[in-house]
Coordinates of C-alpha atoms and ligand atoms in Angstrom, one line a residue:
M1 CA -27.9 -0.2 -11.2
I2 CA -28.8 -2.4 -8.5
N3 CA -30.3 -0.1 -5.7
D4 CA -28.2 -2.8 -2.4
L5 CA -24.6 -1.2 -3.5
W6 CA -24.0 -1.1 0.4
Y7 CA -20.4 0.5 0.5
K8 CA -22.1 3.4 -2.2
N9 CA -23.6 4.6 1.0
A10 CA -22.2 3.2 4.3
V11 CA -19.5 4.2 7.6
I12 CA -17.4 3.1 7.7
Y13 CA -15.0 2.7 11.1
C14 CA -12.1 1.8 11.9
L15 CA -9.7 0.5 14.1
S16 CA -7.4 -1.9 16.0
V17 CA -8.5 -5.0 18.8
G18 CA -6.2 -4.4 20.2
T19 CA -6.5 -1.2 21.6
Y20 CA -9.9 -1.0 21.9
E21 CA -11.5 -2.2 24.7
D22 CA -9.9 -5.6 27.3
A23 CA -12.7 -7.9 28.7
N24 CA -10.1 -10.5 29.8
G25 CA -7.5 -8.2 31.8
D26 CA -4.4 -9.0 30.0
G27 CA -4.2 -5.1 29.4
V28 CA -4.7 -6.0 25.1
G29 CA -7.6 -5.5 24.1
D30 CA -9.8 -8.0 22.3
F31 CA -11.9 -10.2 20.4
A32 CA -14.7 -10.6 23.5
G33 CA -13.9 -6.6 24.6
L34 CA -15.2 -5.1 20.9
M35 CA -18.6 -6.6 21.2
L36 CA -19.0 -5.2 24.0
R37 CA -18.6 -2.4 22.7
L38 CA -20.4 -3.1 19.4
D39 CA -24.0 -1.3 20.5
Y40 CA -21.9 1.9 21.1
L41 CA -21.0 1.6 17.4
S42 CA -24.9 0.7 16.8
G43 CA -25.7 3.8 18.5
L44 CA -23.2 6.4 16.3
G45 CA -24.2 4.8 13.8
V46 CA -21.7 3.0 12.2
T47 CA -22.8 0.3 9.3
A48 CA -18.9 -1.3 8.7
I49 CA -16.3 -1.9 11.1
W50 CA -12.4 -2.6 9.2
L51 CA -10.7 -4.3 11.3
M52 CA -6.6 -4.0 10.9
P53 CA -5.3 -7.3 11.8
F54 CA -5.5 -8.7 14.1
Q55 CA -3.8 -12.2 12.9
T56 CA -1.1 -13.7 14.8
S57 CA 1.3 -11.6 13.9
P58 CA 4.7 -11.3 16.1
G59 CA 4.1 -7.4 16.5
R60 CA 6.5 -5.5 14.7
D61 CA 4.5 -3.6 12.9
D62 CA 1.1 -3.1 14.4
G63 CA 0.1 -6.5 12.7
Y64 CA 0.8 -5.8 9.1
D65 CA 3.7 -8.6 9.9
V66 CA 0.8 -11.6 9.4
S67 CA 2.8 -14.8 10.4
N68 CA -0.3 -16.9 10.4
Y69 CA -3.8 -15.9 8.4
Y70 CA -5.1 -18.4 8.9
E71 CA -6.0 -17.9 13.1
V72 CA -6.5 -15.1 14.6
D73 CA -3.8 -13.8 17.3
P74 CA -3.9 -15.9 20.9
R75 CA -3.3 -12.0 22.3
Y76 CA -7.1 -10.9 21.4
G77 CA -9.3 -13.9 20.6
T78 CA -10.5 -17.8 19.0
L79 CA -11.3 -17.8 16.2
G80 CA -14.8 -18.9 18.8
D81 CA -14.6 -15.3 20.0
F82 CA -14.1 -14.0 15.7
V83 CA -16.7 -15.4 14.5
E84 CA -19.2 -14.6 17.9
F85 CA -17.3 -11.2 16.7
T86 CA -19.7 -11.0 13.4
H87 CA -22.6 -12.5 14.1
A88 CA -22.4 -10.2 17.0
A89 CA -21.8 -7.6 14.6
T90 CA -24.0 -8.5 11.7
Q91 CA -27.2 -8.8 14.6
R92 CA -26.4 -4.7 14.8
G93 CA -26.8 -4.2 11.4
I94 CA -22.8 -3.3 11.5
R95 CA -20.3 -5.3 7.8
V96 CA -17.5 -6.3 8.8
L97 CA -14.7 -5.5 7.1
I98 CA -10.5 -6.7 8.0
D99 CA -7.8 -6.3 6.6
L100 CA -5.9 -8.4 3.5
V101 CA -2.1 -7.9 4.2
V102 CA -0.5 -9.9 0.9
N103 CA 2.3 -7.8 -0.3
H104 CA 4.5 -9.6 1.9
T105 CA 4.5 -12.1 5.6
S106 CA 6.3 -11.6 9.0
D107 CA 10.2 -12.9 8.5
Q108 CA 8.3 -15.5 11.4
H109 CA 5.7 -17.1 9.0
A110 CA 6.1 -20.3 8.3
W111 CA 6.5 -20.3 4.4
F112 CA 9.3 -17.7 4.4
K113 CA 11.4 -19.7 7.5
E114 CA 10.3 -23.1 5.1
A115 CA 12.0 -20.8 2.0
R116 CA 14.7 -19.6 3.8
R117 CA 15.8 -22.7 5.1
D118 CA 15.8 -24.9 1.7
P119 CA 16.6 -23.7 -1.2
K120 CA 14.3 -26.6 -2.8
S121 CA 11.2 -26.3 -0.8
R122 CA 8.3 -25.0 -2.7
F123 CA 8.0 -21.8 -1.2
R124 CA 11.3 -20.5 -2.0
D125 CA 10.0 -18.8 -5.0
W126 CA 6.6 -17.3 -2.4
Y127 CA 9.1 -15.4 -2.3
V128 CA 11.7 -12.2 -4.5
W129 CA 16.0 -13.6 -3.7
A130 CA 18.4 -12.7 -5.8
K131 CA 22.1 -13.9 -5.7
T132 CA 24.2 -10.7 -4.9
R133 CA 22.7 -7.4 -3.9
P134 CA 20.8 -5.4 -6.2
P135 CA 22.3 -2.3 -7.6
D136 CA 18.9 0.3 -6.2
A137 CA 18.9 -2.2 -2.6
N138 CA 18.9 1.3 -1.2
K139 CA 16.0 2.3 -3.5
G140 CA 12.7 3.1 -2.6
M141 CA 11.9 2.8 0.7
V142 CA 8.4 3.7 1.9
F143 CA 9.8 4.7 5.2
P144 CA 12.6 6.1 4.2
G145 CA 15.1 7.9 7.4
V146 CA 13.4 4.0 9.6
Q147 CA 13.6 1.5 7.1
K148 CA 17.4 0.9 5.1
S149 CA 17.2 -0.1 1.7
T150 CA 14.4 -3.0 0.1
W151 CA 16.7 -6.2 -0.3
N152 CA 19.2 -7.7 2.8
Y153 CA 20.7 -10.1 3.1
D154 CA 19.6 -13.9 4.6
P155 CA 22.6 -15.6 5.6
V156 CA 20.8 -18.9 5.2
A157 CA 19.6 -18.1 2.4
R158 CA 22.8 -17.0 1.3
A159 CA 20.9 -15.2 -0.8
W160 CA 19.1 -10.8 -0.7
Y161 CA 15.6 -11.5 -0.2
F162 CA 13.5 -8.4 -1.6
H163 CA 11.6 -6.3 1.3
R164 CA 9.5 -3.1 -0.5
F165 CA 8.7 -2.0 3.5
Y166 CA 10.5 -3.6 7.1
E167 CA 13.0 -6.1 7.0
F168 CA 11.1 -8.5 8.5
Q169 CA 8.3 -7.7 6.5
P170 CA 9.2 -10.0 2.9
D171 CA 7.9 -9.8 0.3
L172 CA 5.6 -12.2 -1.6
N173 CA 6.4 -12.8 -5.3
T174 CA 2.9 -12.5 -5.8
S175 CA 3.2 -12.9 -10.3
N176 CA 3.5 -16.9 -8.7
P177 CA 0.4 -18.7 -9.3
E178 CA 1.0 -20.6 -6.7
V179 CA 1.2 -17.8 -4.1
Q180 CA -2.0 -15.8 -6.1
A181 CA -3.7 -19.1 -5.2
E182 CA -3.4 -19.0 -2.2
I183 CA -4.7 -14.7 -1.3
L184 CA -7.3 -16.4 -2.6
K185 CA -7.9 -19.1 -0.5
I186 CA -6.6 -16.8 3.0
M187 CA -10.0 -14.7 1.3
G188 CA -12.0 -17.1 1.2
F189 CA -11.0 -18.3 4.6
W190 CA -12.6 -15.4 6.1
L191 CA -15.3 -14.6 4.0
Q192 CA -16.4 -17.8 5.5
L193 CA -16.7 -16.7 8.1
G194 CA -19.0 -13.4 8.0
V195 CA -17.2 -10.7 6.1
S196 CA -18.5 -7.5 4.0
G197 CA -14.7 -8.1 2.7
F198 CA -11.1 -6.5 2.8
R199 CA -9.4 -3.7 3.7
M200 CA -6.5 -4.4 0.8
D201 CA -2.8 -3.1 2.0
A202 CA -0.5 -1.8 -0.4
V203 CA -2.0 -2.3 -3.2
P204 CA 0.4 -0.7 -6.1
F205 CA 3.0 -3.0 -4.7
V206 CA 0.9 -6.2 -4.8
I207 CA 0.3 -6.0 -8.8
A208 CA 3.7 -4.6 -9.0
T209 CA 6.1 -6.9 -10.5
K210 CA 8.8 -7.7 -8.0
G211 CA 12.6 -8.9 -8.5
A212 CA 16.0 -7.8 -9.0
Q213 CA 16.3 -7.0 -12.2
V214 CA 12.8 -5.0 -12.0
R215 CA 14.4 -1.1 -12.4
K216 CA 10.9 -0.2 -12.5
P217 CA 8.2 -1.7 -11.6
V218 CA 5.5 -2.3 -13.9
E219 CA 2.0 -2.8 -12.2
Q220 CA -0.1 -5.8 -13.2
Y221 CA -3.8 -3.8 -13.3
D222 CA -5.8 -7.3 -14.3
M223 CA -4.2 -9.5 -11.5
L224 CA -7.1 -7.5 -9.2
R225 CA -9.9 -9.2 -11.7
P226 CA -9.5 -12.4 -11.0
M227 CA -9.3 -11.8 -7.4
R228 CA -13.0 -9.7 -7.2
E229 CA -14.2 -12.4 -9.6
F230 CA -13.6 -15.1 -6.6
L231 CA -15.1 -12.6 -4.2
Q232 CA -18.1 -11.9 -5.7
W233 CA -18.3 -14.9 -6.9
R234 CA -17.7 -16.5 -3.0
E235 CA -20.0 -13.9 -1.5
G236 CA -22.0 -11.5 -4.0
D237 CA -22.2 -8.5 -1.6
A238 CA -18.7 -8.4 -0.4
I239 CA -16.1 -5.9 -1.5
I240 CA -12.4 -5.0 -1.2
L241 CA -11.9 -1.1 -0.4
A242 CA -8.1 -0.8 -2.2
E243 CA -5.8 0.5 0.1
A244 CA -3.5 2.4 -3.5
N245 CA -1.6 6.1 -3.1
V246 CA -2.3 6.6 -6.6
L247 CA -2.8 9.7 -9.2
P248 CA -5.7 9.9 -10.1
G249 CA -4.6 9.0 -13.9
T250 CA -4.7 5.9 -13.2
D251 CA -7.9 5.1 -11.0
M252 CA -8.9 3.6 -13.3
Q253 CA -6.7 0.3 -14.1
Y254 CA -7.8 -0.2 -10.1
F255 CA -11.1 0.7 -10.9
G256 CA -11.3 -1.0 -13.8
L257 CA -12.5 0.2 -16.5
A258 CA -16.3 -1.9 -16.0
G259 CA -15.7 -1.5 -12.9
E260 CA -15.2 -4.8 -12.5
R261 CA -11.6 -4.9 -10.7
M262 CA -11.7 -2.9 -7.1
N263 CA -14.8 -2.1 -5.8
M264 CA -13.7 1.4 -3.4
M265 CA -10.4 2.8 -2.7
F266 CA -9.6 5.4 -1.0
N267 CA -9.2 9.1 -1.5
F268 CA -5.8 10.1 -1.1
Q269 CA -6.1 12.3 -3.6
A270 CA -8.7 14.1 -2.4
N271 CA -7.2 13.4 1.5
Q272 CA -4.6 15.9 1.0
N273 CA -5.2 18.7 -1.3
L274 CA -7.9 19.3 1.5
F275 CA -5.6 19.2 4.5
Y276 CA -3.5 21.8 2.1
A277 CA -6.8 23.6 1.9
L278 CA -7.9 23.9 5.1
V279 CA -4.1 25.4 5.4
A280 CA -4.3 27.4 3.3
S281 CA -7.9 29.0 3.7
D282 CA -8.4 27.9 -0.3
A283 CA -11.1 25.5 -1.9
R284 CA -9.3 26.0 -5.3
P285 CA -6.9 22.8 -5.0
L286 CA -9.7 20.8 -3.2
Q287 CA -11.9 20.7 -6.3
K288 CA -8.8 20.3 -8.9
A289 CA -9.2 17.0 -7.2
L290 CA -12.0 16.4 -6.8
L291 CA -12.3 16.5 -10.5
A292 CA -9.4 14.9 -11.1
T293 CA -10.6 11.5 -9.6
K294 CA -15.1 12.2 -10.7
P295 CA -14.1 9.9 -13.3
R296 CA -14.8 6.5 -12.3
P297 CA -16.8 3.3 -13.0
K298 CA -21.4 3.6 -11.6
T299 CA -20.6 1.1 -8.6
A300 CA -16.8 1.5 -7.8
Q301 CA -17.0 4.2 -5.0
W302 CA -14.5 6.4 -2.6
G303 CA -13.3 6.4 0.3
I304 CA -12.6 9.9 1.9
F305 CA -10.9 9.9 5.2
L306 CA -8.9 12.7 7.1
R307 CA -6.7 10.4 9.3
N308 CA -5.7 7.0 9.2
H309 CA -3.7 5.2 11.6
D310 CA -0.7 5.7 9.2
E311 CA 0.8 8.8 9.0
L312 CA -1.1 11.7 6.5
D313 CA 1.0 11.7 3.5
L314 CA 1.4 14.6 1.9
G315 CA 3.6 13.5 -0.5
R316 CA 1.5 14.1 -3.7
L317 CA 1.3 18.2 -2.5
T318 CA 4.3 20.5 -5.1
E319 CA 7.0 20.5 -2.0
K320 CA 5.6 23.8 -1.6
Q321 CA 2.7 23.3 -0.2
R322 CA 3.6 20.6 1.8
Q323 CA 5.9 23.3 3.3
V324 CA 2.9 24.6 4.3
V325 CA 1.0 21.9 6.2
F326 CA 3.8 21.2 7.9
R327 CA 4.5 24.9 8.9
A328 CA 0.8 24.6 10.7
F329 CA -0.1 21.8 11.2
G330 CA 3.3 19.7 12.1
P331 CA 5.3 21.9 13.0
K332 CA 8.4 20.6 14.7
P333 CA 10.2 17.5 13.8
A334 CA 9.2 15.1 15.6
M335 CA 5.7 16.0 14.4
Q336 CA 6.8 14.3 11.4
L337 CA 7.6 11.3 10.0
Y338 CA 9.2 9.6 6.9
H339 CA 9.6 14.1 4.7
R340 CA 7.1 13.3 4.1
G341 CA 3.8 13.5 6.0
I342 CA 2.2 14.5 9.9
R343 CA 2.1 11.8 12.8
R344 CA -0.3 13.6 14.7
R345 CA -4.0 13.0 15.0
L346 CA -6.4 15.1 13.8
A347 CA -7.7 17.4 17.0
P348 CA -4.4 18.5 18.5
M349 CA -3.3 19.0 13.9
L350 CA -6.1 22.1 14.2
G351 CA -5.5 23.2 17.7
G352 CA -8.2 21.3 19.5
D353 CA -10.6 23.8 17.8
R354 CA -14.1 22.2 17.6
R355 CA -15.2 24.4 14.7
R356 CA -12.7 23.5 12.6
I357 CA -13.0 20.0 14.2
E358 CA -15.9 20.6 12.7
L359 CA -15.6 22.0 9.1
A360 CA -13.2 19.3 8.3
Y361 CA -15.3 17.1 9.7
S362 CA -18.4 18.0 7.7
L363 CA -16.6 17.8 4.8
M364 CA -16.1 14.1 5.0
F365 CA -19.2 13.3 5.1
T366 CA -20.3 15.5 2.2
L367 CA -17.6 14.7 0.0
P368 CA -18.1 12.6 -3.2
G369 CA -18.1 9.0 -1.9
T370 CA -18.7 6.8 2.2
P371 CA -16.5 8.1 5.0
V372 CA -14.3 6.6 7.2
I373 CA -13.9 7.5 10.9
R374 CA -10.7 6.0 12.6
Y375 CA -11.6 5.3 16.6
G376 CA -11.3 8.1 19.3
D377 CA -12.1 10.5 16.6
E378 CA -15.0 10.5 17.3
L379 CA -14.2 11.8 20.8
G380 CA -11.9 14.6 19.5
M381 CA -9.1 11.6 21.3
G382 CA -5.4 13.5 21.3
D383 CA -1.5 11.8 20.4
D384 CA 1.6 11.6 22.2
L385 CA 4.0 12.2 20.5
T386 CA 6.9 10.3 23.1
L387 CA 5.4 6.9 21.0
P388 CA 8.2 6.2 18.2
E389 CA 6.4 6.1 14.9
R390 CA 3.4 6.4 13.5
Q391 CA 1.9 4.4 17.6
C392 CA 1.4 8.2 17.7
A393 CA -1.7 8.3 16.6
R394 CA -2.3 4.6 17.7
T395 CA -2.7 4.9 22.0
P396 CA -6.3 2.8 23.0
M397 CA -9.8 3.7 23.6
Q398 CA -10.5 6.2 25.6
W399 CA -13.6 4.8 27.3
S400 CA -13.8 7.1 30.4
E401 CA -12.2 8.7 33.3
E402 CA -11.1 5.1 35.2
P403 CA -8.0 4.1 35.1
H404 CA -6.0 3.8 31.5
G405 CA -9.4 5.7 30.7
G406 CA -11.4 2.1 30.7
F407 CA -9.6 0.5 28.2
T408 CA -8.0 -2.0 30.7
K409 CA -8.0 -3.3 34.8
N410 CA -5.3 -4.6 34.0
A411 CA -2.5 -2.1 35.4
K412 CA 0.4 -1.8 32.2
P413 CA -1.9 -1.7 29.2
I414 CA -0.1 -2.5 26.1
V415 CA 0.0 1.0 24.9
P416 CA 0.1 4.1 27.5
V417 CA -3.4 5.5 27.4
I418 CA -3.2 9.4 27.3
D419 CA -3.0 10.1 30.8
T420 CA -1.5 14.7 30.5
G421 CA -2.5 17.2 28.8
V422 CA -5.9 18.4 28.0
F423 CA -6.6 15.4 25.7
G424 CA -6.3 13.2 28.6
Y425 CA -9.0 10.3 29.5
Q426 CA -10.1 12.5 32.6
H427 CA -11.0 15.5 29.5
V428 CA -11.5 13.3 26.5
N429 CA -13.7 9.9 26.7
A430 CA -16.8 8.2 25.8
A431 CA -18.2 8.7 29.8
Q432 CA -18.8 12.0 30.1
Q433 CA -19.6 12.7 26.0
R434 CA -22.4 10.9 25.9
R435 CA -23.4 12.8 28.6
D436 CA -22.7 16.0 27.3
P437 CA -25.3 17.0 23.8
N438 CA -22.3 19.7 22.6
S439 CA -20.1 17.6 23.1
M440 CA -17.6 16.0 19.7
L441 CA -19.5 12.9 20.3
N442 CA -22.7 13.8 19.9
W443 CA -22.5 15.6 17.3
T444 CA -20.7 13.2 15.2
E445 CA -23.7 10.3 16.3
R446 CA -26.4 13.5 15.0
I447 CA -24.2 14.4 11.2
I448 CA -23.8 10.3 10.9
R449 CA -27.2 10.8 11.1
M450 CA -28.1 13.5 9.0
R451 CA -25.7 11.7 6.4
K452 CA -28.3 9.3 6.1
E453 CA -30.4 11.2 4.6
V454 CA -28.5 12.1 2.3
P455 CA -28.3 9.4 0.3
E456 CA -27.1 11.4 -2.8
V457 CA -23.6 11.9 -1.0
G458 CA -22.9 8.5 -2.0
W459 CA -24.8 7.6 -5.2
G460 CA -25.3 10.9 -7.1
D461 CA -23.5 12.8 -9.3
F462 CA -21.5 16.0 -7.7
E463 CA -20.8 19.4 -9.1
I464 CA -18.5 22.0 -7.8
V465 CA -20.5 25.5 -7.6
K466 CA -19.5 28.4 -8.4
T467 CA -18.6 30.4 -5.4
P468 CA -17.2 34.4 -5.5
D469 CA -14.4 33.4 -2.5
V470 CA -11.9 31.0 -2.6
A471 CA -12.3 30.5 0.7
V472 CA -15.8 28.7 -0.2
L473 CA -16.4 25.6 -1.1
A474 CA -20.1 24.7 -2.7
I475 CA -20.9 20.8 -4.0
R476 CA -24.7 20.3 -4.9
Y477 CA -24.8 16.7 -5.8
D478 CA -28.6 15.4 -7.9
W479 CA -30.2 12.1 -7.5
R480 CA -33.3 10.7 -8.4
D481 CA -34.9 13.9 -9.1
N482 CA -33.9 15.0 -5.7
S483 CA -31.1 17.3 -4.6
V484 CA -28.6 18.9 -1.8
F485 CA -25.8 21.9 -1.5
F486 CA -23.6 21.5 0.8
V487 CA -20.9 24.1 1.6
H488 CA -18.1 25.2 3.6
N489 CA -16.0 28.2 4.9
L490 CA -12.8 27.4 4.8
A491 CA -11.3 31.0 6.4
A492 CA -10.7 31.3 9.8
T493 CA -12.8 34.9 9.4
P494 CA -16.5 35.2 8.0
R495 CA -17.9 35.1 4.7
E496 CA -21.0 36.6 3.0
V497 CA -20.5 34.1 0.1
L498 CA -24.1 35.1 -3.0
L499 CA -24.7 32.4 -5.0
S500 CA -26.3 30.8 -7.2
V501 CA -27.2 27.3 -7.0
G502 CA -27.5 26.6 -10.5
L503 CA -30.2 24.8 -11.1
A504 CA -33.2 25.3 -12.5
A505 CA -35.5 28.2 -10.7
S506 CA -38.8 26.4 -9.8
R507 CA -36.2 24.1 -8.0
S508 CA -34.6 25.8 -5.8
D509 CA -36.2 28.5 -4.0
V510 CA -36.3 27.2 -0.5
L511 CA -32.9 25.7 0.5
V512 CA -33.8 23.9 3.6
N513 CA -30.9 24.0 6.4
L514 CA -30.8 20.5 7.5
L515 CA -28.9 21.1 11.0
S516 CA -30.8 24.7 11.6
D517 CA -33.4 26.8 10.7
N518 CA -32.0 28.9 8.8
H519 CA -32.9 28.0 5.5
S520 CA -32.8 30.3 2.6
R521 CA -34.8 32.0 0.1
P522 CA -33.2 33.4 -3.1
E523 CA -32.4 37.2 -3.3
A524 CA -34.6 38.5 -6.7
N525 CA -31.5 37.7 -9.3
G526 CA -31.5 33.9 -8.0
K527 CA -28.4 34.3 -6.4
H528 CA -28.9 32.9 -2.6
R529 CA -26.6 35.2 0.1
L530 CA -25.6 32.7 2.1
M531 CA -23.6 34.6 6.1
L532 CA -21.0 31.8 7.1
E533 CA -18.9 32.3 10.0
A534 CA -14.8 31.1 10.6
Y535 CA -15.5 27.9 9.3
G536 CA -18.6 27.6 9.1
Y537 CA -20.9 24.6 7.0
R538 CA -24.1 24.8 6.1
W539 CA -26.2 21.3 4.5
F540 CA -29.2 22.1 2.7
R541 CA -31.8 20.4 0.3
V542 CA -32.2 21.7 -2.5
G543 CA -37.2 22.6 -2.3
G544 CA -39.0 21.9 0.0
L545 CA -39.3 19.0 2.5
D546 CA -41.8 16.5 0.5
Y547 CA -38.2 15.9 -2.2
L548 CA -39.0 11.7 -1.1
L549 CA -41.9 11.8 -2.5
V550 CA -40.4 13.2 -5.8
R551 CA -36.9 10.6 -5.5
S552 CA -38.0 9.5 -9.0
D553 CA -37.8 5.9 -8.5
V554 CA -34.9 5.0 -10.6
E555 CA -31.7 7.1 -12.5
S556 CA -31.8 8.3 -15.8
D557 CA -31.5 11.4 -18.0
T558 CA -34.8 12.4 -18.9
P559 CA -36.5 12.0 -14.3
T560 CA -39.4 10.4 -14.1
R561 CA -40.6 11.2 -11.1
A562 CA -42.9 9.3 -8.7
V563 CA -46.2 10.0 -7.9
P564 CA -47.2 9.3 -5.1
R565 CA -48.0 6.2 -3.3
R566 CA -52.0 5.0 -3.8
K567 CA -54.2 2.2 -3.7
K568 CA -54.0 0.2 -6.5
S569 CA -56.9 0.9 -8.3
R570 CA -58.4 -2.2 -9.6
R571 CA -58.2 -2.3 -13.1
N572 CA -61.5 -4.5 -15.2
D573 CA -58.8 -6.5 -16.4
D574 CA -57.7 -7.9 -14.2
Ligands
LIG1 C1 -0.9 0.4 4.7 C2 -1.1 -0.1 5.8 O1 -1.6 0.5 6.3 C3 0.8 0.7 7.1 O2 1.0 0.3 8.0 C4 1.6 -0.5 6.7 O3 2.9 -0.6 7.9 C5 2.2 -0.7 5.7 N1 1.7 -0.6 4.7 C6 3.0 -2.6 5.5 O4 1.9 -3.2 6.0

């Protein structure tokens, strides 16, 4: 296995350029501003930034309605600024991933305009048309309650066009080889400008069969292979991180049996069950989700996240489980969205309870995969439920106590900064938290540092260790003769558990606590007695602190131990 697959253990941080930092004072965040904050990100320890769409767009779906794939939206800067930014990020050892939104375009894209206007245009077949209203036009909406249909009549084209998302996002006919070639061209363009890959939007829909005759879309998985081949040919270490909220049974189709399709996928299964587990103080559904998503090619990786820029989608839980989460984390209708999710940010959802927020983050950093943080969550930022749909969790970054949280000098920011209540920028901002050793920001920085020192999580095999208490989740990772062990108490009350690490006695003698002084030695029966406070978590290294010296250089079933490096002796035959 190649040692330097960077995404196996990255710390990914996602942000919107438009709401991060406004350098030119026009009220809109820009690349020049983001560049000024690279030192903050580097200090936090992130190793990759995922940028939400920043290409030219009418902005009706926060940039997920692209009207030109080869430009930077002028509000955010120029292509020149973009290249300066990727260069500056690279200089700090930070990679840049960007959104690749190719399931659909904006209805303002020149391709669509041309396709509507002229039935003979080469762009006509780049979209999906029907002469008459397809019978299932009111089915399959992604935004139920807001989106009325998946087919709309266009009076200019005199035909119906298909849109899986909002009506201003006509679907591209992704089965058309010309569209496929254009997708590669878009990828090639941004790779040339310095990105390390893509977060690919809505992958199941990109590869689905589309058309008026299609009753049940079929995923054409192998469409993903040429994309991956092209990517890797143009830039060896670039990756695709797929947004595919699918059932575990199809994961391998997305990764490819030999890892020849998507390098990474977001683990939606773990995400939804994690929230349920937090509410129910019951680790079992989460354990089940982790086991169901365990099979993956060696080179593939999960993206582990808590909240993203969309609603917390609970659509894969049972109705009963979903209602349990709604009641606890989003009881008011205004907190819920699309009949399946919660639109709040993490901190308000957890009642601002620092212990619970840490627990959730500790889980995010230690579940099998690579953590993906959302900007502002490192401060415990809140939401503004007066804003529509998902906008409530997309307010500007809160930098300081200055007006508009230091996000802009303009009187009117593009989106209002949260300025009232306990989550207002006056109380929650980076400047204050930087000075406070116990702040959420400094906690996050420390936990990231420690996460980087437990590469076993990204590289290793995991085993869910039996605990006598359903509220306690214990996971062990083994990699190259090293093991780490994480224990989380999901309950609001303290728990005492007696458990065995599951390794040969000699190797599990001491559990070295990586976050505090309270280490654990086994009792006579070889088991460890752990006292966990309410919402408590433990990060242990199994065995002594000489682990680096015993870490093997290679992975093998019969572990070979690395010999501590000594000066090479000259051999006679040299
Ligand atoms: C998924 C994105 O995460 C979401 O924000 C967007 O609205 C849809 N795809 C459509 O692009």
